Amino acid sequence: MTPTPTSPEPAGDASSSQRGISRRSIVVAGAWSVPAITVAVAAPSASASTTLAIVVTDPPTQTTACSATVTPIRFTVTENGAPAAGRAVTVTLPDGARFRSGVTGTYISGSDGVVTVPAGDIIAGPSTGAITAVLPGANVQTALPVRTTGALRYGSNSANIAAASNAGFVHLSASDNGAVAVKANGEVWRTTSDAREWVKVGDGGSTEANQSGYVAFGNGESGDALWIKDGALRYGSNAANIAAASNSGFVRLSASDNGAVAVKANGEVWRTTSEERPWVKVGDGASTDANQSGYVNYGAGAPGNALWIQGGALRYGSNSANIPAANNSGFVRVSASDNGAVAVKANGEVWRTTSEEFAWVKVGDGASTDANQSGYVNYGAGAPGNALWIQGGALRYGSNSANIPAANNSGFVRVSASDNGAVAVKANGEVWRTTSEEFAWVKVGDGASTDANQSGYVNYGAGAPGNALWIQTTTTCAV
């Protein structure tokens, strides 16, 4: 439906004398978890026997921050239960959002009572907010979910990337010696311990969680980015070392420096190692959600293999994991580093394995079960590592509280670990990190994105302690 101007207000102004429900009355949650909120209010109009109502029939879909909507938004107006044509509906936007040039924000209902806000009419702001549609006698409100984007940070500083390129990132995956970051537009960038500067390696990368990672292949060569493009595996700027006939349908990817695991939409599990560069299929029936597979090594000089979940049970390569059969059920998350892994059950049980202790051991209960809420890290020379995990917002290390002051140990929603260090993010955007040389947790920044796969730990240079890589959320949009 073509927008019809009804006032002298400038295009893009979300103000109106008929706001109905204030947008500030909506509690806005994370961009990945906010469902459409519809609150219809009907009131008598011209007479006591006439009742207008407006409902959301096609709510907004998730839109990338500072970008135009890609699907229409529709409302339906009724009068006494029948479609009401020719009604002027004023649409107001949340803070930070705007209408594209030439759009006033007023729309007219068609013969079927439907009001359509065409795709592209709204430019989303930097974060999720609420849209209100108002006509005399009725209004309705719905969430405009926004996929946040941001700039790369390393510790308390900007990452080593040209300022003009440091925007629009939505995902980050790190191993000890390198990391990969993906933009909302599909650009793929990587950094290594040997080449600190971030380098673009490709376009068209998948932008969902667990769809990129960093791995090295033998002979001391620098590693590169593993990533998924249109379902196919890529290594750096090239196709991965997998038969072309098999290189399709991939939806998840997890890497740990010396190896990686990839899962197809049909449940096939494939893995590669630093000693065995070709990809090899190791199983079927894998879970395909985020953080449900990883790569780990066992024993001196032995090649590692894939850890993955099949029907709630842990698998290692083509075999059952080394856990009693009576306990091997109900698993929903797996996070792995080269030398250890952590698995969490739907009931909150936390289990871990290490390269020195092949068997899985239960270390706690009450764990958070969302993606990126556990990981494996080492502390000290030769000491076996343990599980990092979140219990009621607090960080735990194995069976104990993490080494962080009790006053600060709350509100955590994400954990990412890479053997020799880890990063944790709070719901308020605070970023904390720990290293194998610095057991205590240290705050390194604010304003972090809190979505899954948006932080990690990486080392740079010989003997230098590593630090947190993270995405700092964009707070304003350029007009």
Short mmCIF file of C-alpha atoms in Angstrom, two decimals, residues 199-438:
data_model
loop_
_atom_site.label_atom_id
_atom_site.label_comp_id
_atom_site.label_asym_id
_atom_site.label_seq_id
_atom_site.Cartn_x
_atom_site.Cartn_y
_atom_site.Cartn_z
CA VAL A 199 43.14 -9.85 6.65
CA LYS A 200 40.03 -10.34 4.54
CA VAL A 201 39.98 -13.84 3.01
CA GLY A 202 36.59 -14.06 1.34
CA ASP A 203 32.99 -13.01 0.78
CA GLY A 204 29.67 -14.79 1.08
CA GLY A 205 30.34 -16.40 4.46
CA SER A 206 27.45 -17.87 6.40
CA THR A 207 26.61 -15.57 9.28
CA GLU A 208 24.96 -17.85 11.83
CA ALA A 209 26.63 -19.10 15.02
CA ASN A 210 29.27 -21.86 14.76
CA GLN A 211 29.90 -21.42 11.06
CA SER A 212 33.58 -20.41 11.13
CA GLY A 213 36.78 -21.22 13.02
CA TYR A 214 40.59 -21.20 12.90
CA VAL A 215 42.84 -24.21 12.27
CA ALA A 216 46.52 -24.82 11.44
CA PHE A 217 47.81 -27.64 9.25
CA GLY A 218 51.26 -29.14 10.07
CA ASN A 219 54.86 -28.17 9.32
CA GLY A 220 54.79 -24.96 11.32
CA GLU A 221 52.81 -23.06 8.70
CA SER A 222 50.40 -20.37 9.75
CA GLY A 223 46.79 -21.48 9.96
CA ASP A 224 43.83 -19.92 8.26
CA ALA A 225 40.08 -19.45 8.42
CA LEU A 226 37.67 -22.33 8.02
CA TRP A 227 34.24 -21.09 7.03
CA ILE A 228 31.02 -22.05 5.27
CA LYS A 229 29.87 -20.50 2.00
CA ASP A 230 26.52 -21.63 0.62
CA GLY A 231 26.89 -24.91 2.52
CA ALA A 232 30.45 -25.62 1.28
CA LEU A 233 33.60 -25.62 3.41
CA ARG A 234 36.30 -23.04 2.65
CA TYR A 235 39.88 -22.77 3.98
CA GLY A 236 41.20 -19.26 3.63
CA SER A 237 40.45 -18.13 0.08
CA ASN A 238 40.18 -21.68 -1.28
CA ALA A 239 37.86 -24.65 -1.13
CA ALA A 240 38.60 -26.95 1.80
CA ASN A 241 40.39 -30.25 1.15
CA ILE A 242 37.27 -32.33 0.69
CA ALA A 243 35.89 -34.07 -2.40
CA ALA A 244 33.70 -31.65 -4.35
CA ALA A 245 30.84 -34.17 -4.41
CA SER A 246 30.79 -34.17 -0.59
CA ASN A 247 31.30 -30.43 -0.05
CA SER A 248 27.73 -29.25 0.40
CA GLY A 249 25.05 -28.99 3.06
CA PHE A 250 27.30 -27.92 5.96
CA VAL A 251 25.60 -25.88 8.70
CA ARG A 252 28.02 -26.00 11.69
CA LEU A 253 31.77 -25.71 12.13
CA SER A 254 33.98 -25.84 15.24
CA ALA A 255 37.79 -25.60 15.28
CA SER A 256 40.57 -25.93 17.88
CA ASP A 257 43.91 -24.92 16.34
CA ASN A 258 44.96 -28.47 15.34
CA GLY A 259 41.69 -29.79 14.04
CA ALA A 260 38.08 -29.05 13.22
CA VAL A 261 34.64 -30.63 12.99
CA ALA A 262 31.87 -29.80 10.53
CA VAL A 263 28.26 -31.01 10.56
CA LYS A 264 25.81 -31.16 7.68
CA ALA A 265 22.09 -30.39 7.84
CA ASN A 266 21.47 -34.12 7.29
CA GLY A 267 23.50 -34.97 10.43
CA GLU A 268 26.72 -36.15 8.77
CA VAL A 269 29.86 -35.41 10.82
CA TRP A 270 33.22 -34.67 9.17
CA ARG A 271 36.60 -33.81 10.68
CA THR A 272 40.09 -32.67 9.72
CA THR A 273 43.33 -32.70 11.75
CA SER A 274 46.71 -30.98 11.54
CA GLU A 275 48.26 -34.36 10.70
CA GLU A 276 45.52 -35.47 8.30
CA ARG A 277 44.50 -32.54 6.20
CA PRO A 278 41.74 -34.14 4.10
CA TRP A 279 38.27 -34.06 5.60
CA VAL A 280 36.97 -37.47 6.70
CA LYS A 281 33.41 -38.49 7.50
CA VAL A 282 33.16 -40.02 10.99
CA GLY A 283 29.44 -40.43 11.62
CA ASP A 284 25.76 -39.73 11.03
CA GLY A 285 22.84 -38.49 13.11
CA ALA A 286 24.55 -35.51 14.71
CA SER A 287 22.66 -32.73 16.42
CA THR A 288 22.86 -29.58 14.31
CA ASP A 289 22.28 -26.83 16.86
CA ALA A 290 25.07 -24.43 17.90
CA ASN A 291 27.82 -25.69 20.24
CA GLN A 292 27.07 -29.36 19.72
CA SER A 293 30.43 -30.48 18.34
CA GLY A 294 34.15 -29.78 18.77
CA TYR A 295 37.67 -31.12 18.28
CA VAL A 296 39.96 -32.50 21.01
CA ASN A 297 43.29 -34.39 21.29
CA TYR A 298 44.03 -37.36 23.53
CA GLY A 299 47.52 -38.67 24.37
CA ALA A 300 51.02 -37.73 23.27
CA GLY A 301 51.34 -37.38 19.52
CA ALA A 302 48.00 -39.03 18.81
CA PRO A 303 45.80 -37.26 16.27
CA GLY A 304 42.63 -35.85 17.77
CA ASN A 305 39.09 -36.42 16.64
CA ALA A 306 35.56 -35.07 16.60
CA LEU A 307 33.41 -34.78 19.71
CA TRP A 308 29.74 -34.59 18.85
CA ILE A 309 26.22 -35.32 20.10
CA GLN A 310 24.04 -38.05 18.67
CA GLY A 311 20.55 -38.26 20.15
CA GLY A 312 21.79 -36.73 23.40
CA ALA A 313 24.82 -39.07 23.70
CA LEU A 314 28.47 -38.04 23.33
CA ARG A 315 30.49 -39.52 20.49
CA TYR A 316 34.26 -39.38 19.83
CA GLY A 317 35.00 -39.97 16.17
CA SER A 318 33.06 -43.05 15.12
CA ASN A 319 32.78 -44.41 18.67
CA SER A 320 30.93 -43.69 21.86
CA ALA A 321 32.77 -41.25 24.13
CA ASN A 322 34.56 -42.66 27.19
CA ILE A 323 31.69 -42.16 29.61
CA PRO A 324 29.59 -44.84 31.35
CA ALA A 325 26.60 -45.75 29.19
CA ALA A 326 24.23 -45.02 32.07
CA ASN A 327 25.43 -41.40 32.09
CA ASN A 328 25.69 -40.87 28.34
CA SER A 329 22.38 -39.22 27.60
CA GLY A 330 20.71 -35.82 27.71
CA PHE A 331 23.67 -33.79 26.42
CA VAL A 332 22.79 -30.54 24.64
CA ARG A 333 26.13 -28.62 24.42
CA VAL A 334 29.78 -29.43 23.70
CA SER A 335 32.70 -26.97 23.76
CA ALA A 336 36.25 -28.14 23.02
CA SER A 337 39.81 -26.85 22.95
CA ASP A 338 42.77 -28.90 21.71
CA ASN A 339 43.46 -30.41 25.14
CA GLY A 340 40.04 -30.77 26.71
CA ALA A 341 36.31 -30.39 26.38
CA VAL A 342 33.18 -29.62 28.36
CA ALA A 343 29.69 -31.02 27.83
CA VAL A 344 26.44 -29.88 29.43
CA LYS A 345 23.20 -31.83 29.84
CA ALA A 346 19.68 -30.45 29.53
CA ASN A 347 19.32 -30.98 33.30
CA GLY A 348 22.34 -28.72 33.96
CA GLU A 349 24.95 -31.41 34.71
CA VAL A 350 28.48 -30.41 33.64
CA TRP A 351 31.03 -33.00 32.47
CA ARG A 352 34.60 -32.60 31.26
CA THR A 353 37.45 -34.53 29.68
CA THR A 354 41.15 -33.66 29.28
CA SER A 355 44.04 -34.83 27.11
CA GLU A 356 45.59 -36.37 30.25
CA GLU A 357 42.34 -37.90 31.51
CA PHE A 358 40.52 -39.64 28.71
CA ALA A 359 37.42 -40.45 30.78
CA TRP A 360 34.60 -37.96 31.20
CA VAL A 361 34.09 -36.68 34.77
CA LYS A 362 31.10 -34.86 36.20
CA VAL A 363 32.15 -31.56 37.83
CA GLY A 364 28.89 -29.83 38.71
CA ASP A 365 25.16 -29.20 38.45
CA GLY A 366 22.96 -26.23 37.63
CA ALA A 367 24.78 -25.06 34.51
CA SER A 368 23.28 -22.65 32.02
CA THR A 369 22.43 -24.57 28.86
CA ASP A 370 22.42 -21.88 26.19
CA ALA A 371 25.13 -21.67 23.51
CA ASN A 372 28.58 -20.34 24.48
CA GLN A 373 28.11 -20.81 28.20
CA SER A 374 30.95 -23.25 28.87
CA GLY A 375 34.52 -23.97 27.70
CA TYR A 376 37.85 -25.59 28.62
CA VAL A 377 40.98 -23.78 29.86
CA ASN A 378 44.41 -24.63 31.34
CA TYR A 379 46.17 -22.91 34.23
CA GLY A 380 49.85 -23.24 35.11
CA ALA A 381 52.75 -25.31 33.79
CA GLY A 382 51.76 -28.91 33.16
CA ALA A 383 48.59 -28.72 35.22
CA PRO A 384 45.52 -30.32 33.67
CA GLY A 385 42.81 -27.83 32.79
CA ASN A 386 39.18 -27.88 33.72
CA ALA A 387 35.71 -26.72 32.76
CA LEU A 388 34.65 -23.08 32.81
CA TRP A 389 30.89 -22.74 33.04
CA ILE A 390 28.07 -20.47 34.19
CA GLN A 391 25.82 -21.28 37.14
CA GLY A 392 23.06 -18.77 37.79
CA GLY A 393 25.12 -16.02 36.15
CA ALA A 394 28.30 -16.82 38.13
CA LEU A 395 31.51 -18.25 36.67
CA ARG A 396 32.65 -21.69 37.85
CA TYR A 397 35.96 -23.49 37.27
CA GLY A 398 35.56 -27.23 37.68
CA SER A 399 33.73 -27.79 40.97
CA ASN A 400 34.74 -24.39 42.41
CA SER A 401 33.97 -20.75 41.96
CA ALA A 402 36.17 -19.05 39.35
CA ASN A 403 38.98 -16.79 40.57
CA ILE A 404 37.01 -13.56 40.45
CA PRO A 405 35.88 -11.37 43.38
CA ALA A 406 32.47 -12.50 44.61
CA ALA A 407 31.09 -8.97 44.18
CA ASN A 408 31.84 -9.18 40.44
CA ASN A 409 30.83 -12.78 39.85
CA SER A 410 27.27 -12.33 38.59
CA GLY A 411 25.39 -11.54 35.41
CA PHE A 412 27.55 -13.61 33.04
CA VAL A 413 25.82 -14.87 29.90
CA ARG A 414 28.66 -16.04 27.58
CA VAL A 415 31.94 -17.95 27.93
CA SER A 416 34.52 -18.70 25.21
CA ALA A 417 37.77 -20.57 25.92
CA SER A 418 40.89 -21.55 23.95
CA ASP A 419 43.07 -23.82 26.09
CA ASN A 420 45.32 -21.07 27.49
CA GLY A 421 42.75 -18.40 28.19
CA ALA A 422 39.09 -17.51 28.23
CA VAL A 423 36.67 -14.63 27.84
CA ALA A 424 33.36 -14.08 29.62
CA VAL A 425 30.70 -11.48 28.88
CA LYS A 426 28.00 -10.13 31.18
CA ALA A 427 24.44 -9.24 30.21
CA ASN A 428 25.37 -5.58 30.77
CA GLY A 429 28.16 -5.84 28.18
CA GLU A 430 31.15 -6.06 30.52
CA VAL A 431 34.03 -8.17 29.14
CA TRP A 432 36.33 -10.19 31.44
CA ARG A 433 39.26 -12.45 30.62
CA THR A 434 41.65 -14.93 32.23
CA THR A 435 44.93 -16.41 30.93
CA SER A 436 47.12 -19.40 31.75
CA GLU A 437 49.70 -16.91 33.12
CA GLU A 438 47.17 -14.79 34.99
#
